PDB file of C-alpha atoms in Angstrom:
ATOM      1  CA  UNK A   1     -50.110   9.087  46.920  1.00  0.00           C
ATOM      2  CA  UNK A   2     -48.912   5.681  46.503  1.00  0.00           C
ATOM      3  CA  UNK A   3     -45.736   6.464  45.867  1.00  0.00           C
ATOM      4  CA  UNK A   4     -45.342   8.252  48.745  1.00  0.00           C
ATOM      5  CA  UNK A   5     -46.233   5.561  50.613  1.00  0.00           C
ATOM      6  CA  UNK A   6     -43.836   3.135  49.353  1.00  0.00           C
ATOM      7  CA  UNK A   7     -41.295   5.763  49.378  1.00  0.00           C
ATOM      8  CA  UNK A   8     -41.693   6.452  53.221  1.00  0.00           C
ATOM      9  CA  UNK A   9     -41.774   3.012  53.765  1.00  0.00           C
ATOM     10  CA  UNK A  10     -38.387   2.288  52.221  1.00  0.00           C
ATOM     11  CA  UNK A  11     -36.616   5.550  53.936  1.00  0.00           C
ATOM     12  CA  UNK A  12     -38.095   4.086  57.281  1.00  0.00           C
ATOM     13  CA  UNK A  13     -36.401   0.330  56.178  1.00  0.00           C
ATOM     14  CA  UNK A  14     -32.813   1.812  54.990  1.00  0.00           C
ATOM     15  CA  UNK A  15     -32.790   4.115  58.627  1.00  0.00           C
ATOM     16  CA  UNK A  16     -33.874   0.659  60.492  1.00  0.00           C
ATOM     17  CA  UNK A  17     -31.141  -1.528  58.946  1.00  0.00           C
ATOM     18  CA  UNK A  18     -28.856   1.237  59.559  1.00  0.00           C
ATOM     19  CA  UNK A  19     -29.534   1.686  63.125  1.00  0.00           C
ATOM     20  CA  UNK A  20     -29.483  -2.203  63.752  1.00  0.00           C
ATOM     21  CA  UNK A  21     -25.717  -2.411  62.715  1.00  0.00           C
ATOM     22  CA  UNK A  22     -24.742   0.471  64.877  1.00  0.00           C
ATOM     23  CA  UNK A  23     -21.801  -0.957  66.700  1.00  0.00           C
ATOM     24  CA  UNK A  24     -20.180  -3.292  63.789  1.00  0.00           C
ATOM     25  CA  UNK A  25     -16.755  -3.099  62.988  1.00  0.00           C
ATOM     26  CA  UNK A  26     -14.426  -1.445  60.592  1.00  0.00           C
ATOM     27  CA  UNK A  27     -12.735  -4.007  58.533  1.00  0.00           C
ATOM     28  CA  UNK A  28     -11.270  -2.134  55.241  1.00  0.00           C
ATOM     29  CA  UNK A  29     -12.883  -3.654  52.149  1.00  0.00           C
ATOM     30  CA  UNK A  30     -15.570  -5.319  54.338  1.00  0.00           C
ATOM     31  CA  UNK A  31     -19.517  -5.293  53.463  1.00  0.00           C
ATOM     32  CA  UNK A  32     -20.576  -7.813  55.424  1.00  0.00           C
ATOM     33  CA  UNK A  33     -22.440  -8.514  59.444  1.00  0.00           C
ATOM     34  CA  UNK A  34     -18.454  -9.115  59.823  1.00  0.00           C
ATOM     35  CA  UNK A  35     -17.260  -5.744  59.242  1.00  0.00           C
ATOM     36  CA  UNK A  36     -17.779  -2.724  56.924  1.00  0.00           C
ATOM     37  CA  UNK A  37     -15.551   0.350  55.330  1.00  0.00           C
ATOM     38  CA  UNK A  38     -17.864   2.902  54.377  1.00  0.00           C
ATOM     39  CA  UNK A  39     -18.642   2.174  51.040  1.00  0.00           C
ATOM     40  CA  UNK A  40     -19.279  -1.455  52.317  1.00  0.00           C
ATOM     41  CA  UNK A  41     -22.052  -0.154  54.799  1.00  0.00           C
ATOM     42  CA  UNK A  42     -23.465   1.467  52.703  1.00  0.00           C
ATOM     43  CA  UNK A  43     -24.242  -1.029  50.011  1.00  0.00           C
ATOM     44  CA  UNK A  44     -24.920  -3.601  53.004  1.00  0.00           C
ATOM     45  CA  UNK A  45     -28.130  -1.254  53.798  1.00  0.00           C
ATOM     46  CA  UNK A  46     -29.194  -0.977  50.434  1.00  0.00           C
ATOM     47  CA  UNK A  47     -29.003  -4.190  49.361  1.00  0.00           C
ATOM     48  CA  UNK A  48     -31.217  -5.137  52.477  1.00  0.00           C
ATOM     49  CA  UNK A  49     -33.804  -2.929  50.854  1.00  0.00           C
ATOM     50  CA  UNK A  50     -33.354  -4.627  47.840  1.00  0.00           C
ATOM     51  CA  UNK A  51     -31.973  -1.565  45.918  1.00  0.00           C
ATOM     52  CA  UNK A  52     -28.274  -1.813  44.170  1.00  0.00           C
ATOM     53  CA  UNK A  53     -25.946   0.777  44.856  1.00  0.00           C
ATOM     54  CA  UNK A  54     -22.351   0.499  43.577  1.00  0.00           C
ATOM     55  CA  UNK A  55     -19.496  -0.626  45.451  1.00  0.00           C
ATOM     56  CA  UNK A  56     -17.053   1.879  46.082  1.00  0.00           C
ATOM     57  CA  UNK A  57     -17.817   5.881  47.348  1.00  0.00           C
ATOM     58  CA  UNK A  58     -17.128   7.209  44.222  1.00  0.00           C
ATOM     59  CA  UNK A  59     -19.555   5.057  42.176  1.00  0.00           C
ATOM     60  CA  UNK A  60     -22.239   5.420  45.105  1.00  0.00           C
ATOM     61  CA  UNK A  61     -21.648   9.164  44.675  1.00  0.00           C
ATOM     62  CA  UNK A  62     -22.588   8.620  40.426  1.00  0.00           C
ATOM     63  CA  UNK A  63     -25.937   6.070  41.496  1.00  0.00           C
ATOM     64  CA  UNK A  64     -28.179   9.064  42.063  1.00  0.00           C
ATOM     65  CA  UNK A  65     -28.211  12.706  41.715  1.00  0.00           C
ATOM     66  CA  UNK A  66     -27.612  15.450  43.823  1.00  0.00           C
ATOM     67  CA  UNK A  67     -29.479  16.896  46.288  1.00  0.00           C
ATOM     68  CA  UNK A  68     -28.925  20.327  48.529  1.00  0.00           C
ATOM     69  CA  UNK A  69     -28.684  19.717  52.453  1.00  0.00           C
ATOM     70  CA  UNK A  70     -31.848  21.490  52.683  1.00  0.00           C
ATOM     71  CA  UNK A  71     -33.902  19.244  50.743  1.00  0.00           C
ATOM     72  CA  UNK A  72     -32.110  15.727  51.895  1.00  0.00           C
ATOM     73  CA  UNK A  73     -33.675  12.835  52.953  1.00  0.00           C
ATOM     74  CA  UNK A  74     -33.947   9.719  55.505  1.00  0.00           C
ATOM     75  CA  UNK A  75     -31.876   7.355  53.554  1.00  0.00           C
ATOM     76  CA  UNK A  76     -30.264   9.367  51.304  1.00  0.00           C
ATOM     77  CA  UNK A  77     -26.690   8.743  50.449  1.00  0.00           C
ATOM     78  CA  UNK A  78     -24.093  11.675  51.988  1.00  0.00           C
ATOM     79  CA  UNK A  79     -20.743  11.494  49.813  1.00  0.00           C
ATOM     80  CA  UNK A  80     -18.132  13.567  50.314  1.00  0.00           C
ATOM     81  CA  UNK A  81     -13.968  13.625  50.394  1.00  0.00           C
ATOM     82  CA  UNK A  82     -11.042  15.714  51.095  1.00  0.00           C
ATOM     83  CA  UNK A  83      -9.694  17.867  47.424  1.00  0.00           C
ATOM     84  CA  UNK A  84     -10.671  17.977  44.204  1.00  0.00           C
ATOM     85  CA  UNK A  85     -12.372  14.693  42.921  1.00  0.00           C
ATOM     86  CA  UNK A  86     -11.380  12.696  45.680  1.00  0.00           C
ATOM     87  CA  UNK A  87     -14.022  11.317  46.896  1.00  0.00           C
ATOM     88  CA  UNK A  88     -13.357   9.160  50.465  1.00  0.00           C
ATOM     89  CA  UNK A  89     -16.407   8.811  52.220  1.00  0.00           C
ATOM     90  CA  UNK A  90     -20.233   7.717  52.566  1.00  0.00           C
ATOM     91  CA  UNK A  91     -22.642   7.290  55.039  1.00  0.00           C
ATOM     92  CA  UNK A  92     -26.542   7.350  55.447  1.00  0.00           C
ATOM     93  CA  UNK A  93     -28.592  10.303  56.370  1.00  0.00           C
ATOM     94  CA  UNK A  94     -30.967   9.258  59.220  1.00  0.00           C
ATOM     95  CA  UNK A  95     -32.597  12.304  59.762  1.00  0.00           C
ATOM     96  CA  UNK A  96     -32.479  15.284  62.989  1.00  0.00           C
ATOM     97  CA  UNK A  97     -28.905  16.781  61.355  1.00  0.00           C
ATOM     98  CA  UNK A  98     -27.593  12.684  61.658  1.00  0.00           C
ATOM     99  CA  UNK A  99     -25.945  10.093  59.774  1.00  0.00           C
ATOM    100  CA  UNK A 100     -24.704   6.582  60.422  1.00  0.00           C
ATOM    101  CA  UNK A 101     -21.834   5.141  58.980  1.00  0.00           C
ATOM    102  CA  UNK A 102     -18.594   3.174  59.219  1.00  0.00           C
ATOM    103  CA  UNK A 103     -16.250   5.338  60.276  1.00  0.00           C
ATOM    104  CA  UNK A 104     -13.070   3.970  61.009  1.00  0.00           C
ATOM    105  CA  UNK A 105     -11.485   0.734  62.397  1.00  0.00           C
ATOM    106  CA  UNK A 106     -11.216   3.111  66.234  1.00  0.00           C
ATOM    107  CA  UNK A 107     -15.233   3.565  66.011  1.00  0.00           C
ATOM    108  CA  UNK A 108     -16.814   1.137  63.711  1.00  0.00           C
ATOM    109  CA  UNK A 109     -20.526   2.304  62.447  1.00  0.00           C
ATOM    110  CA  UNK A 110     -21.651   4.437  64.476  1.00  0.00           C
ATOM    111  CA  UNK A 111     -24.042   7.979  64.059  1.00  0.00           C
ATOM    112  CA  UNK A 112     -22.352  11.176  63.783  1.00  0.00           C
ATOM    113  CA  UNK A 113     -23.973  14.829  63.267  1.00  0.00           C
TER     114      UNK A 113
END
């Protein structure tokens, strides 16, 4: 049961650092309170959790392991990209159908369904 514990605790962190940058910009290449890309955000949140994810989407996508939607988790990394092994995009899966993420330099991070 411990594990669980810890485990909710650190979904609950990664969705709270997420939510508290909704509104930061898009800077390509950025990972910092400055600006974010995607990939950027996403190893922004993590590292506040003190968990190392790789830099760009396509080595977040080989960090873990896959999952199907219908078992997916607060926290959990959503990769995805447009063709064939091109991956292009990550964000974070907050729960309720949503995820946050760094969209583009138009919208910045915000949460999408």
């Amino acid at each position: 049961m411990l594990n669980l514990v810890c485990y909710i605790s650190i979904e609950n962190s990664i969705k709270n650092v997420a939510y508290s940058l909704l509104g930061k910009p898009y800077v390509y290449g950025g990972a910092s309170l400055s600006g974010f890309d995607c990939s950027g955000f996403v190893q922004y949140v993590y590292a506040r959790n003190g968990i190392s994810v790789g830099r760009s989407a396509t080595d977040q996508l080989y960090n873990g392991y896959e999952v199907s939607y219908d078992n997916i988790m607060v926290g959990d990394i959503i990769v995805w990209g447009y063709g064939v092994n091109n991956i292009t995009h990550t964000a974070i899966y907050v729960g309720n159908g949503l995820m946050i993420h760094s969209a583009n330099p138009n919208e910045g991070v915000v949460i999408n369904n």
